[in-house]
GROMACS .gro file of C-alpha atoms in nm:
model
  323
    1UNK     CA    1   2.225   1.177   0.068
    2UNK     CA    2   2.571   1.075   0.244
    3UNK     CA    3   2.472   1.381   0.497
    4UNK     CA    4   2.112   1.175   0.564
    5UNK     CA    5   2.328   0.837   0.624
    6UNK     CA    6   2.564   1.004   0.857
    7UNK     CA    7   2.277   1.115   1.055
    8UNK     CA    8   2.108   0.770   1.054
    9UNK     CA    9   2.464   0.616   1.148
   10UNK     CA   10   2.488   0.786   1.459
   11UNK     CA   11   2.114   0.734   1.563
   12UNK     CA   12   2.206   0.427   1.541
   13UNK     CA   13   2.470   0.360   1.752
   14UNK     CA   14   2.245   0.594   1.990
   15UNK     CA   15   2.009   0.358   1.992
   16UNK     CA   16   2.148   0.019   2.008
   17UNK     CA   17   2.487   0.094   2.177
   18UNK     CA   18   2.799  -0.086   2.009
   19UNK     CA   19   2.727  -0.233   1.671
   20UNK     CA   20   2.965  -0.382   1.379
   21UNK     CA   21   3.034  -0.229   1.034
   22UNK     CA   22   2.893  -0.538   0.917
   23UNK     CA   23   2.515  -0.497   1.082
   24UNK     CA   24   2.536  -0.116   1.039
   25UNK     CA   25   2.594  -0.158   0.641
   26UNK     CA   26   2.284  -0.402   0.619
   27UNK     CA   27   2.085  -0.156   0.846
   28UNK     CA   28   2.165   0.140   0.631
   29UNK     CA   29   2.168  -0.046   0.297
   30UNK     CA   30   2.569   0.041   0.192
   31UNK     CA   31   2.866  -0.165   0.208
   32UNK     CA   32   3.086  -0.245   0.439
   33UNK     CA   33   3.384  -0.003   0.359
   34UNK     CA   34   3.093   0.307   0.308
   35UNK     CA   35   3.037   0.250   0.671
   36UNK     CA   36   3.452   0.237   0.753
   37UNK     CA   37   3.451   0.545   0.559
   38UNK     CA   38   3.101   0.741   0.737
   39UNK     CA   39   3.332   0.665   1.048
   40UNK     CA   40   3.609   0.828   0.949
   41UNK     CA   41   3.373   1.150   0.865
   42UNK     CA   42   3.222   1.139   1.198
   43UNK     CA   43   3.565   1.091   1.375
   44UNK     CA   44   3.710   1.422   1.221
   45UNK     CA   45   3.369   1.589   1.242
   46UNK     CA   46   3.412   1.555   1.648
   47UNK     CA   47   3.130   1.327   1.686
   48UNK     CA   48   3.279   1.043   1.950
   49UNK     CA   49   3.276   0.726   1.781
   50UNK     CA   50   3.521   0.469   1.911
   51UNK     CA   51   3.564   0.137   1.817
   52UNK     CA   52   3.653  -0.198   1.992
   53UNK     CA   53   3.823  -0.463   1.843
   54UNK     CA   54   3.775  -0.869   1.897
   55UNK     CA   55   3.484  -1.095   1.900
   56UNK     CA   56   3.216  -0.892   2.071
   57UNK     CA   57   3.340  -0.577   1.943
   58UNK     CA   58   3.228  -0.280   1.697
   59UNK     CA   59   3.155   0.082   1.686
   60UNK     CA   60   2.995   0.294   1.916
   61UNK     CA   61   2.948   0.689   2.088
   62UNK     CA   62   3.106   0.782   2.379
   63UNK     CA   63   2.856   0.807   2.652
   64UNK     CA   64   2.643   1.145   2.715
   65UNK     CA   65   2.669   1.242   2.336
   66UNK     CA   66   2.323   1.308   2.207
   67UNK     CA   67   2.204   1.463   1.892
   68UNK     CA   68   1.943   1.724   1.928
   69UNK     CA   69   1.634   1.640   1.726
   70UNK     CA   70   1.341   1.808   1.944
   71UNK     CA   71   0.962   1.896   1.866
   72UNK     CA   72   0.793   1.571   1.930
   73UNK     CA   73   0.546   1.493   2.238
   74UNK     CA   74   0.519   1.112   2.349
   75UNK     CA   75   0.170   1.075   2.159
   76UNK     CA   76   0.311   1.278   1.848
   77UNK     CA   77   0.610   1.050   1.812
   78UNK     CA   78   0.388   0.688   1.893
   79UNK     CA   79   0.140   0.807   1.652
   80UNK     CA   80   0.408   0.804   1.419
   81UNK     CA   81   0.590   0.517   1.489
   82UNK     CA   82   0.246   0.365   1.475
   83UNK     CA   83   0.185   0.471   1.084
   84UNK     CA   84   0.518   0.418   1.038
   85UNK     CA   85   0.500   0.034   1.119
   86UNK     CA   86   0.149  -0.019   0.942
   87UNK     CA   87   0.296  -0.155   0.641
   88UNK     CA   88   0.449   0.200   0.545
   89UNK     CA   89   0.738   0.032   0.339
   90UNK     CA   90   0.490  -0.044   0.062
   91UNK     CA   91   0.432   0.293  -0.001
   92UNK     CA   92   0.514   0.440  -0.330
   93UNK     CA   93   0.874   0.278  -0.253
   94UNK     CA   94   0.990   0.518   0.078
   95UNK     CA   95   1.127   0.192   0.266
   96UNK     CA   96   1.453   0.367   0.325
   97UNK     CA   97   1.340   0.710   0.387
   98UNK     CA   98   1.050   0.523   0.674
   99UNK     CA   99   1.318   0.335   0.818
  100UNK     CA  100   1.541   0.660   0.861
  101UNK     CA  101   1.245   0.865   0.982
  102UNK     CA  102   1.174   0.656   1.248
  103UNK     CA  103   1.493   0.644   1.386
  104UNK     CA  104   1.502   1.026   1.399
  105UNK     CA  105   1.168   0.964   1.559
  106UNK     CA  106   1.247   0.777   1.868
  107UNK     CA  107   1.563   0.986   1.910
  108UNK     CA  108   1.388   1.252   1.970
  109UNK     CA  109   1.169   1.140   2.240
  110UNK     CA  110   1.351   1.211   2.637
  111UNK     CA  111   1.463   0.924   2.742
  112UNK     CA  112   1.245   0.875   2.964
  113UNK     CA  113   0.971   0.787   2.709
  114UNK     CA  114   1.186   0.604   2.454
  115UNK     CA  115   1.181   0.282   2.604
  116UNK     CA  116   0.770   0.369   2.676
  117UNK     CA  117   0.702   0.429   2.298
  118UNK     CA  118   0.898   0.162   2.152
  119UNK     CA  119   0.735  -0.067   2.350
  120UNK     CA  120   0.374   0.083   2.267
  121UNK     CA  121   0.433   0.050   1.923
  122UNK     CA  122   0.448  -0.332   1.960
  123UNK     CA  123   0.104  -0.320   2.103
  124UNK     CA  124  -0.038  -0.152   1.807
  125UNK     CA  125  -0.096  -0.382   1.501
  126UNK     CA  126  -0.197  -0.146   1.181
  127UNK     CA  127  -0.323  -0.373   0.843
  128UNK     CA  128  -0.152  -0.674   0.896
  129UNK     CA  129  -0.068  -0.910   0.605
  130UNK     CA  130  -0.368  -1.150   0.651
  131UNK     CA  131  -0.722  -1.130   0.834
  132UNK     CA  132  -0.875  -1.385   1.113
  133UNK     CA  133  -0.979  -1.618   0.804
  134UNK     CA  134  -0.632  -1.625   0.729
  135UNK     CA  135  -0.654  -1.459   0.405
  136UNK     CA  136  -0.347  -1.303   0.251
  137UNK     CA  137  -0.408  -0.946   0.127
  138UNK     CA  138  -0.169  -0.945  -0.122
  139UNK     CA  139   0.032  -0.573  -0.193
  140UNK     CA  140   0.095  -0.474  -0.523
  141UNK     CA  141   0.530  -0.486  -0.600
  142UNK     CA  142   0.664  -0.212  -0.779
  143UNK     CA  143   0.993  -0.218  -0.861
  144UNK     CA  144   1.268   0.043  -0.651
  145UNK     CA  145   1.413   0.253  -1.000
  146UNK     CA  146   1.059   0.241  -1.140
  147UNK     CA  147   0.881   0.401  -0.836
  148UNK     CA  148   1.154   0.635  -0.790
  149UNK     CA  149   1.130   0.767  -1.115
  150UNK     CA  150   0.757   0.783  -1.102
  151UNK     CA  151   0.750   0.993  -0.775
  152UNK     CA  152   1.025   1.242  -0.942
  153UNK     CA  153   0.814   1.285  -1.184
  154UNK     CA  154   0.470   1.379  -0.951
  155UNK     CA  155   0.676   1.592  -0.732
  156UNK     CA  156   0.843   1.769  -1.004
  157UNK     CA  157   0.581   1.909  -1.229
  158UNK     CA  158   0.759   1.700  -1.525
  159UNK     CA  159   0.611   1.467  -1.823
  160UNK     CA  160   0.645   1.130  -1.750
  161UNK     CA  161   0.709   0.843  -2.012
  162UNK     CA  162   0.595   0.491  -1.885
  163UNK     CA  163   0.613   0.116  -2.019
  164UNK     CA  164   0.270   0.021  -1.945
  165UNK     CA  165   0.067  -0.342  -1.939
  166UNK     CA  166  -0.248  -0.330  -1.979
  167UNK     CA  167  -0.451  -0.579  -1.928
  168UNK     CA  168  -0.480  -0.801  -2.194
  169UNK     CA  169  -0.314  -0.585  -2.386
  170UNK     CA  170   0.079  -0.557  -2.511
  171UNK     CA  171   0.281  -0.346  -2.299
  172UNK     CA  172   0.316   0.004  -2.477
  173UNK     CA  173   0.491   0.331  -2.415
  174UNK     CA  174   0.281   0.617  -2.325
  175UNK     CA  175   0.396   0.991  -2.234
  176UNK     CA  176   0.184   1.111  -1.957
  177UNK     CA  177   0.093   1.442  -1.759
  178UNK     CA  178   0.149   1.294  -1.376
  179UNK     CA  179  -0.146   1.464  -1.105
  180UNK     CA  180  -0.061   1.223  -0.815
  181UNK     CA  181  -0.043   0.900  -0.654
  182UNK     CA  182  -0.343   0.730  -0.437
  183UNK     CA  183  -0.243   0.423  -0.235
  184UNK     CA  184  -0.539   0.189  -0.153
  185UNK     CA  185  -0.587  -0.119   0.055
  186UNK     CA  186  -0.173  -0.157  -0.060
  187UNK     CA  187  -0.281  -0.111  -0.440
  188UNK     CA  188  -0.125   0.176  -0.602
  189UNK     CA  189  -0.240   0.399  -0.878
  190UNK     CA  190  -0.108   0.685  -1.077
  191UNK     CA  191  -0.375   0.975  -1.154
  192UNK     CA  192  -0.260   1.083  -1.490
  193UNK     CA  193  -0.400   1.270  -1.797
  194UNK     CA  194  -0.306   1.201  -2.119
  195UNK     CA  195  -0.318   1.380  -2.437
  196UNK     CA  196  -0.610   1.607  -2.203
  197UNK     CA  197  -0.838   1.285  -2.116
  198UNK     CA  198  -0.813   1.133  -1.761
  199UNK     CA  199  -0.624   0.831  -1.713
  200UNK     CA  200  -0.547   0.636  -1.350
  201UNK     CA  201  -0.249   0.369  -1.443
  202UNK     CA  202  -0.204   0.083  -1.144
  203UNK     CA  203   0.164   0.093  -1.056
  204UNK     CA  204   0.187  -0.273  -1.069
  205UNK     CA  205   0.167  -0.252  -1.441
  206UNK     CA  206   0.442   0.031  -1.497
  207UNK     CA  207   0.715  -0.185  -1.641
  208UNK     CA  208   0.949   0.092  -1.675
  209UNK     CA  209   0.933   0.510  -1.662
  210UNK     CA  210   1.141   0.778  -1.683
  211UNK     CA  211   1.120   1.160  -1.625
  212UNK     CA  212   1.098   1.386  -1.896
  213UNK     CA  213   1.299   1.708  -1.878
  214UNK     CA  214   0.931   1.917  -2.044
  215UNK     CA  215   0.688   2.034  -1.748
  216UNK     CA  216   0.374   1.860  -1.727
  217UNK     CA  217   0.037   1.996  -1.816
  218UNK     CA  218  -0.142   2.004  -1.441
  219UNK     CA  219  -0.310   2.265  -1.252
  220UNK     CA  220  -0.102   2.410  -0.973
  221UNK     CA  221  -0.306   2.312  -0.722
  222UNK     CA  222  -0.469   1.956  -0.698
  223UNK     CA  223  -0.787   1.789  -0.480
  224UNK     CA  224  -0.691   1.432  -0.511
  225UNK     CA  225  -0.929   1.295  -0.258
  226UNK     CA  226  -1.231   1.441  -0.499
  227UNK     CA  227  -1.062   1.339  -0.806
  228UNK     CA  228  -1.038   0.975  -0.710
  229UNK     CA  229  -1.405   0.986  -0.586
  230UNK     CA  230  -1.511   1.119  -0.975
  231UNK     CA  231  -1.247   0.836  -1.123
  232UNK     CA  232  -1.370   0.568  -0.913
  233UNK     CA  233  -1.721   0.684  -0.998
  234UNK     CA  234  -1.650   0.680  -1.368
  235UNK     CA  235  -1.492   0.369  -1.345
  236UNK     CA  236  -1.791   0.181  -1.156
  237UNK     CA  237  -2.037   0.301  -1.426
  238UNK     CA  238  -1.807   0.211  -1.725
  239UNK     CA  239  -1.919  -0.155  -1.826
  240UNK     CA  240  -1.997  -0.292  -1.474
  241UNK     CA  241  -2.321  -0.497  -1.386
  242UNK     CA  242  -2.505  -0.387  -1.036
  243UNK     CA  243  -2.637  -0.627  -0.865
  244UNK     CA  244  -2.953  -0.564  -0.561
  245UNK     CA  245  -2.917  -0.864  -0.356
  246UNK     CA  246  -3.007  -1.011  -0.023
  247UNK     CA  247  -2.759  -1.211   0.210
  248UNK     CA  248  -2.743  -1.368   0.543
  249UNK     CA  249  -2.487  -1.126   0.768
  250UNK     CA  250  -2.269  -1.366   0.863
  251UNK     CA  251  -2.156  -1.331   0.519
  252UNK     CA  252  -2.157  -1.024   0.441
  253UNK     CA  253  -1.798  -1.070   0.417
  254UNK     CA  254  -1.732  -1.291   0.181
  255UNK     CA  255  -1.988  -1.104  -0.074
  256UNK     CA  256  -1.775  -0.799  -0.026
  257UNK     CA  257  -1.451  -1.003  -0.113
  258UNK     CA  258  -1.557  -1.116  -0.457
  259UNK     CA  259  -1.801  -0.744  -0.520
  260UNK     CA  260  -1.621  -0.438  -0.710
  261UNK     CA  261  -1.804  -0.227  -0.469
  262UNK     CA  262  -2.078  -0.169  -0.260
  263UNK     CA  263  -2.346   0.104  -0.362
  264UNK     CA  264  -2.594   0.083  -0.132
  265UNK     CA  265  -2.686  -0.130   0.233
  266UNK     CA  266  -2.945  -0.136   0.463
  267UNK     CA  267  -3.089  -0.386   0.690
  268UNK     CA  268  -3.428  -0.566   0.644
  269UNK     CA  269  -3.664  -0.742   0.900
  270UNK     CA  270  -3.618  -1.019   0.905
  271UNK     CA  271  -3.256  -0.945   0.952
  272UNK     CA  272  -3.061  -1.027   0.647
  273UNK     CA  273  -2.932  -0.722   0.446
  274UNK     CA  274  -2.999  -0.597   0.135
  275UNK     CA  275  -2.722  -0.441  -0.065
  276UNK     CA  276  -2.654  -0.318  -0.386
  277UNK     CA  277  -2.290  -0.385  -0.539
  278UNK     CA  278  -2.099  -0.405  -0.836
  279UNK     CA  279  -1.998  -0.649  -1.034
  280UNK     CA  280  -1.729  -0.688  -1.306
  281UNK     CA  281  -1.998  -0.838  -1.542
  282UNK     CA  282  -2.319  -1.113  -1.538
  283UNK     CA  283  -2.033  -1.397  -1.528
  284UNK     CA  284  -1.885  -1.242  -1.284
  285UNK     CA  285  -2.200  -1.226  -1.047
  286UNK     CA  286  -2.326  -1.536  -1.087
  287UNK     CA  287  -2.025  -1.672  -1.014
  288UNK     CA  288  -1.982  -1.491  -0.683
  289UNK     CA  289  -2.344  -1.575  -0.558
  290UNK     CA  290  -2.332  -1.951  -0.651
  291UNK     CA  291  -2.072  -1.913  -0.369
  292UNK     CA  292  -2.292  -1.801  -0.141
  293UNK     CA  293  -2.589  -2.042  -0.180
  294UNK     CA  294  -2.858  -2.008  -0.028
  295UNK     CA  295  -2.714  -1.744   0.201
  296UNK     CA  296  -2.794  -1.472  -0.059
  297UNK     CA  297  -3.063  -1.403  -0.333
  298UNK     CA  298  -3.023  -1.208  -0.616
  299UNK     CA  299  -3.324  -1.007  -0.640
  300UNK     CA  300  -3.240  -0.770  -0.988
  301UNK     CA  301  -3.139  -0.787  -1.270
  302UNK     CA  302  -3.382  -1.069  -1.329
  303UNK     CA  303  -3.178  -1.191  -1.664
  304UNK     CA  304  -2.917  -1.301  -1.308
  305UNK     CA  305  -3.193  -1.468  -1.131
  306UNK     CA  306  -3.299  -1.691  -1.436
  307UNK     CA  307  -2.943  -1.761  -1.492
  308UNK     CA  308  -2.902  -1.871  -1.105
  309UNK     CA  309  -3.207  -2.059  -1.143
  310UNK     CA  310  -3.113  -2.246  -1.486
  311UNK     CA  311  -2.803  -2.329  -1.321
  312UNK     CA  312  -2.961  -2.461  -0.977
  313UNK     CA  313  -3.187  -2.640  -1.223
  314UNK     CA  314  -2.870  -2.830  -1.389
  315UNK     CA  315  -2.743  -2.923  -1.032
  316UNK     CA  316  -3.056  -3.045  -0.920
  317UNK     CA  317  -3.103  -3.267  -1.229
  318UNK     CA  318  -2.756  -3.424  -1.214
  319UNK     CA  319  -2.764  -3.530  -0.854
  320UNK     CA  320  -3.151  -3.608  -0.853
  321UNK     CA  321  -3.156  -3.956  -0.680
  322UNK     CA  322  -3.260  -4.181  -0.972
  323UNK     CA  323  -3.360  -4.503  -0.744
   0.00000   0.00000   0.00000
């Protein structure tokens, strides 16, 4: 770890010149005297750091020392710089290890194409936090020592033992056989089995875990991407009412927002669409097509329609002008 920080430390002062112990210790998440100390390791390990004292002054490299880090093209390293700024510190809780990649990262470009990519990444915007209707999409927080422990566990082959809350249920312990983690749309999930059935456990919810010393029961090798297709499969068909309904395109949008899922879509005539999507339950669609009004028509189940209808019915009645 303290060999990692050294290595940020001086990409650091590569990159921004002269900086104090102060900003370097917030940059690299240590205190103050770490950094004073990191210095001192650099200084007898022959790397030229020098430091200036007064107002404006700090630590930096004497000029012409670079650090070889070499492999990366100009595309290779924007595409990751790219990635890297799309939100990556939400993932399964790598802020630090991002923030020191990409440092690596644009060291390693000539310099020639430094200044080139770090200013292409600011004309790249990758899943920002809200869309043009100024919705917040909201990421799911997992705490630092719980997410760290979680991703020991994956990467390790080891049981892990997690405080989970379900919902509407009392958080409970559970001992689990970790297969992997799936990030999606900043929601994260654990693939688990447990006790040999197949479990997926939303990371939000993991109050607390730790890492068992026993080795997990897993298979060696692992197709996540086909797995989560069969879970989310499972878990569309478990419960959940579809719905075949017709809307005006303009908003498709907002159906989509309130829908599980969409099965099914294809245009009609007369130009609407008619899709088929999931629904938590019948409360939950009529709810999300009284919304709509008469920009979408349920067409099945019909036990939705007559409930639409009774409920148009009621509205009708209450403001029927009486005069």
């Amino acid at each position: 770890m303290r060999a990692d920080r050294l290595v940020s430390l001086v990409l650091l002062l590569r990159r921004h010149g002269r900086m104090t112990a102060d900003t370097l210790a917030r940059e690299l998440e240590v205190s103050t005297r770490t950094v004073l100390r990191d210095i001192e390791a650099l200084s007898a390990a022959g790397v030229p750091v020098y430091a200036e004292r007064g107002r404006h002054g700090g630590f930096g490299l004497l000029p012409g020392f670079r650090t070889e880090l070499t492999g990366l093209n100009h595309d290779e390293a924007l595409a990751l710089l790219t990635a890297g700024a799309a939100r990556g510190e939400q993932v399964f809780g790598l802020s630090s290890a991002l923030a020191s990649a990409m440092r690596k990262v644009v060291d390693a470009l000539p310099e020639s194409h430094r200044a080139i990519a770090s200013d292409g990444v600011q004309r790249f915007l990758v899943e920002p936090e809200t869309d043009l209707l100024s919705r917040r999409l909201g990421a799911d927080e997992v705490p630092d020592t719980t997410m760290i422990e979680v991703r020991r566990a994956v990467l390790a082959g080891h049981k892990l033992r997690i405080h989970y809350a379900a919902t509407g249920q009392t958080p409970q312990w559970r001992t689990v056989d970790p297969i992997g983690l799936v990030t999606v749309r900043d929601r994260g999930y654990l693939l688990a089995t447990r006790s040999g059935a197949d479990r997926t456990y939303r990371l939000s919810r993991v109050l607390a875990a730790e890492e068992l010393p026993e080795a997990a029961q897993r298979p060696n090798r692992v197709d996540l991407d086909r797995i989560w297709r069969e879970r989310s499969a499972q878990f569309l068909s478990d419960g959940h009412l579809t719905v075949l309904v017709r809307v005006n395109p303009a908003r498709r949008e907002d159906l989509l927002d309130t829908a599980l899922a969409v099965r099914a879509e294809e245009p009609e005539e007369d130009g609407r669409l008619r899709l088929e999507v999931t629904f938590q339950d019948a409360r939950h669609a009529e709810w999300a097509l009284w919304q709509l009004g008469t920009d979408a028509e349920a067409l099945a189940p019909m036990s939705l329609r007559s409930s639409l209808h009774d409920r148009a019915s009621a509205m009708a009645t209450r403001y029927r002008d009486s005069s």
